[in-house]
Amino acid sequence: RDRFPKRSRCNSGRRCGHGLRPLFTLDPSRWLWSLVGMTKTTPDFEFELAAMAQGARAVAGVDEVGRGPLAGPVCAAAVVLDPDNIPDGLNDSKQVTPKMREALFDQLMACADVSIAEATVEEIDVHNILRASHIAMVRAINGLSAPADFILIDGNQIPRGLNTPSQTIVKGDTRSLSIAAASIVAKVWRDRLMVDLAQQHPGYGWDTNAGYPTPVHKKALLKLGVTPHHRRSFKPVHNILYQDKNLSN
């Protein structure tokens, strides 16, 4: 099955490159410029190319969003980029403007193999947020239109139950284009979801805070109470429920 059927190139599309971006520093002992290693601050395709050099044909980047909020699910995305059709501007979703994220989301949905998955509030409360985020990651990987044979994972832990060969990359959304793409897809998807939930539960500011514990959100919790979409295992929510229980007794 052709993972990337013939289609027009993504807007501002580019082919992946093999170019390096070295940092030159001054050697004070010899006053000569010397090449040194550095931590990459913008993502590239080097991790994907390294996996392909070892025989991988489909390399997926995986990232999650929504560990910190008091409300809403944790979402994950898995993205397999077409090496010949990579949108420009991919980066850690936090480094990209909302308008640019929306544009990149649409481009990625058109020119990459993308899968999005969630772990529910109930799963977060039963397991814990780390385990729930890993559950969402595995679901996203399993939801790809064709199986990936190598996975690049943002973070330092391989999710339990993932049997595909994989590599963890700390701050991977700033180092790997595939993980950066996944971070953008997951972020846009979850933000849109929280806007929808904000219409069902006005007053908490979810359309702007995405469920994170902003002052507006915490004040609304005290005034309006806990909704079915709040994470009861998270301390601010748990404390309110515990306080209400004591008052009722």
PDB file of N, CA, C and O in Angstrom, residues 18-45:
ATOM      1  N   HIS A  18      20.607  16.623   3.784  1.00  0.00           N
ATOM      2  CA  HIS A  18      21.626  15.963   4.581  1.00  0.00           C
ATOM      3  C   HIS A  18      22.576  16.987   5.187  1.00  0.00           C
ATOM      4  O   HIS A  18      23.569  16.620   5.789  1.00  0.00           O
ATOM      5  N   GLY A  19      22.284  18.257   5.026  1.00  0.00           N
ATOM      6  CA  GLY A  19      23.215  19.284   5.468  1.00  0.00           C
ATOM      7  C   GLY A  19      23.322  19.356   6.973  1.00  0.00           C
ATOM      8  O   GLY A  19      22.360  19.142   7.687  1.00  0.00           O
ATOM      9  N   LEU A  20      24.516  19.648   7.456  1.00  0.00           N
ATOM     10  CA  LEU A  20      24.747  19.834   8.882  1.00  0.00           C
ATOM     11  C   LEU A  20      24.794  21.313   9.192  1.00  0.00           C
ATOM     12  O   LEU A  20      25.123  22.123   8.350  1.00  0.00           O
ATOM     13  N   ARG A  21      24.460  21.636  10.437  1.00  0.00           N
ATOM     14  CA  ARG A  21      24.533  23.028  10.863  1.00  0.00           C
ATOM     15  C   ARG A  21      25.534  23.115  12.011  1.00  0.00           C
ATOM     16  O   ARG A  21      25.148  23.143  13.181  1.00  0.00           O
ATOM     17  N   PRO A  22      26.842  23.102  11.724  1.00  0.00           N
ATOM     18  CA  PRO A  22      27.838  23.086  12.793  1.00  0.00           C
ATOM     19  C   PRO A  22      27.969  24.457  13.445  1.00  0.00           C
ATOM     20  O   PRO A  22      27.650  25.474  12.854  1.00  0.00           O
ATOM     21  N   LEU A  23      28.455  24.409  14.656  1.00  0.00           N
ATOM     22  CA  LEU A  23      28.746  25.637  15.389  1.00  0.00           C
ATOM     23  C   LEU A  23      30.257  25.807  15.437  1.00  0.00           C
ATOM     24  O   LEU A  23      30.979  24.906  15.869  1.00  0.00           O
ATOM     25  N   PHE A  24      30.736  26.947  14.994  1.00  0.00           N
ATOM     26  CA  PHE A  24      32.160  27.238  15.063  1.00  0.00           C
ATOM     27  C   PHE A  24      32.432  28.097  16.284  1.00  0.00           C
ATOM     28  O   PHE A  24      31.753  29.095  16.512  1.00  0.00           O
ATOM     29  N   THR A  25      33.430  27.695  17.071  1.00  0.00           N
ATOM     30  CA  THR A  25      33.793  28.480  18.252  1.00  0.00           C
ATOM     31  C   THR A  25      35.268  28.841  18.183  1.00  0.00           C
ATOM     32  O   THR A  25      36.073  28.140  17.559  1.00  0.00           O
ATOM     33  N   LEU A  26      35.601  29.881  18.856  1.00  0.00           N
ATOM     34  CA  LEU A  26      36.972  30.374  18.831  1.00  0.00           C
ATOM     35  C   LEU A  26      37.822  29.630  19.845  1.00  0.00           C
ATOM     36  O   LEU A  26      37.449  29.518  21.014  1.00  0.00           O
ATOM     37  N   ASP A  27      38.917  29.066  19.389  1.00  0.00           N
ATOM     38  CA  ASP A  27      39.864  28.393  20.278  1.00  0.00           C
ATOM     39  C   ASP A  27      40.842  29.443  20.803  1.00  0.00           C
ATOM     40  O   ASP A  27      41.719  29.895  20.086  1.00  0.00           O
ATOM     41  N   PRO A  28      40.707  29.872  22.071  1.00  0.00           N
ATOM     42  CA  PRO A  28      41.536  30.979  22.555  1.00  0.00           C
ATOM     43  C   PRO A  28      43.017  30.631  22.618  1.00  0.00           C
ATOM     44  O   PRO A  28      43.874  31.520  22.598  1.00  0.00           O
ATOM     45  N   SER A  29      43.338  29.325  22.700  1.00  0.00           N
ATOM     46  CA  SER A  29      44.752  28.969  22.815  1.00  0.00           C
ATOM     47  C   SER A  29      45.498  29.132  21.500  1.00  0.00           C
ATOM     48  O   SER A  29      46.695  29.387  21.491  1.00  0.00           O
ATOM     49  N   ARG A  30      44.771  28.977  20.368  1.00  0.00           N
ATOM     50  CA  ARG A  30      45.429  29.059  19.071  1.00  0.00           C
ATOM     51  C   ARG A  30      44.828  30.133  18.183  1.00  0.00           C
ATOM     52  O   ARG A  30      45.331  30.377  17.096  1.00  0.00           O
ATOM     53  N   TRP A  31      43.755  30.782  18.655  1.00  0.00           N
ATOM     54  CA  TRP A  31      43.062  31.770  17.858  1.00  0.00           C
ATOM     55  C   TRP A  31      42.692  31.217  16.483  1.00  0.00           C
ATOM     56  O   TRP A  31      42.830  31.857  15.461  1.00  0.00           O
ATOM     57  N   LEU A  32      42.193  29.964  16.516  1.00  0.00           N
ATOM     58  CA  LEU A  32      41.722  29.325  15.300  1.00  0.00           C
ATOM     59  C   LEU A  32      40.266  28.922  15.498  1.00  0.00           C
ATOM     60  O   LEU A  32      39.838  28.618  16.615  1.00  0.00           O
ATOM     61  N   TRP A  33      39.494  28.903  14.410  1.00  0.00           N
ATOM     62  CA  TRP A  33      38.111  28.444  14.485  1.00  0.00           C
ATOM     63  C   TRP A  33      38.089  26.921  14.431  1.00  0.00           C
ATOM     64  O   TRP A  33      38.682  26.315  13.563  1.00  0.00           O
ATOM     65  N   SER A  34      37.427  26.310  15.387  1.00  0.00           N
ATOM     66  CA  SER A  34      37.367  24.850  15.428  1.00  0.00           C
ATOM     67  C   SER A  34      35.924  24.392  15.448  1.00  0.00           C
ATOM     68  O   SER A  34      35.048  25.065  15.997  1.00  0.00           O
ATOM     69  N   LEU A  35      35.667  23.225  14.851  1.00  0.00           N
ATOM     70  CA  LEU A  35      34.324  22.655  14.777  1.00  0.00           C
ATOM     71  C   LEU A  35      34.062  21.844  16.035  1.00  0.00           C
ATOM     72  O   LEU A  35      34.842  20.978  16.399  1.00  0.00           O
ATOM     73  N   VAL A  36      32.960  22.132  16.707  1.00  0.00           N
ATOM     74  CA  VAL A  36      32.615  21.392  17.926  1.00  0.00           C
ATOM     75  C   VAL A  36      31.178  20.932  17.822  1.00  0.00           C
ATOM     76  O   VAL A  36      30.376  21.486  17.080  1.00  0.00           O
ATOM     77  N   GLY A  37      30.827  19.899  18.611  1.00  0.00           N
ATOM     78  CA  GLY A  37      29.453  19.417  18.659  1.00  0.00           C
ATOM     79  C   GLY A  37      28.583  20.386  19.420  1.00  0.00           C
ATOM     80  O   GLY A  37      29.054  21.196  20.220  1.00  0.00           O
ATOM     81  N   MET A  38      27.301  20.277  19.190  1.00  0.00           N
ATOM     82  CA  MET A  38      26.365  21.147  19.878  1.00  0.00           C
ATOM     83  C   MET A  38      25.022  20.442  20.006  1.00  0.00           C
ATOM     84  O   MET A  38      24.741  19.480  19.309  1.00  0.00           O
ATOM     85  N   THR A  39      24.217  20.916  20.937  1.00  0.00           N
ATOM     86  CA  THR A  39      22.846  20.455  21.051  1.00  0.00           C
ATOM     87  C   THR A  39      21.997  21.230  20.058  1.00  0.00           C
ATOM     88  O   THR A  39      21.979  22.456  20.074  1.00  0.00           O
ATOM     89  N   LYS A  40      21.280  20.492  19.205  1.00  0.00           N
ATOM     90  CA  LYS A  40      20.496  21.141  18.164  1.00  0.00           C
ATOM     91  C   LYS A  40      19.334  21.897  18.775  1.00  0.00           C
ATOM     92  O   LYS A  40      18.690  21.444  19.703  1.00  0.00           O
ATOM     93  N   THR A  41      19.064  23.070  18.274  1.00  0.00           N
ATOM     94  CA  THR A  41      17.966  23.877  18.781  1.00  0.00           C
ATOM     95  C   THR A  41      16.798  23.922  17.816  1.00  0.00           C
ATOM     96  O   THR A  41      15.738  24.398  18.162  1.00  0.00           O
ATOM     97  N   THR A  42      16.995  23.461  16.599  1.00  0.00           N
ATOM     98  CA  THR A  42      15.894  23.350  15.641  1.00  0.00           C
ATOM     99  C   THR A  42      15.910  21.936  15.080  1.00  0.00           C
ATOM    100  O   THR A  42      16.975  21.341  14.893  1.00  0.00           O
ATOM    101  N   PRO A  43      14.735  21.376  14.817  1.00  0.00           N
ATOM    102  CA  PRO A  43      14.686  19.980  14.378  1.00  0.00           C
ATOM    103  C   PRO A  43      15.180  19.788  12.960  1.00  0.00           C
ATOM    104  O   PRO A  43      15.110  20.693  12.132  1.00  0.00           O
ATOM    105  N   ASP A  44      15.683  18.594  12.689  1.00  0.00           N
ATOM    106  CA  ASP A  44      16.078  18.223  11.338  1.00  0.00           C
ATOM    107  C   ASP A  44      15.688  16.771  11.096  1.00  0.00           C
ATOM    108  O   ASP A  44      14.979  16.161  11.899  1.00  0.00           O
ATOM    109  N   PHE A  45      16.151  16.203  10.006  1.00  0.00           N
ATOM    110  CA  PHE A  45      15.743  14.854   9.599  1.00  0.00           C
ATOM    111  C   PHE A  45      16.846  13.821   9.846  1.00  0.00           C
ATOM    112  O   PHE A  45      16.805  12.720   9.313  1.00  0.00           O
TER     113      PHE A  45
END
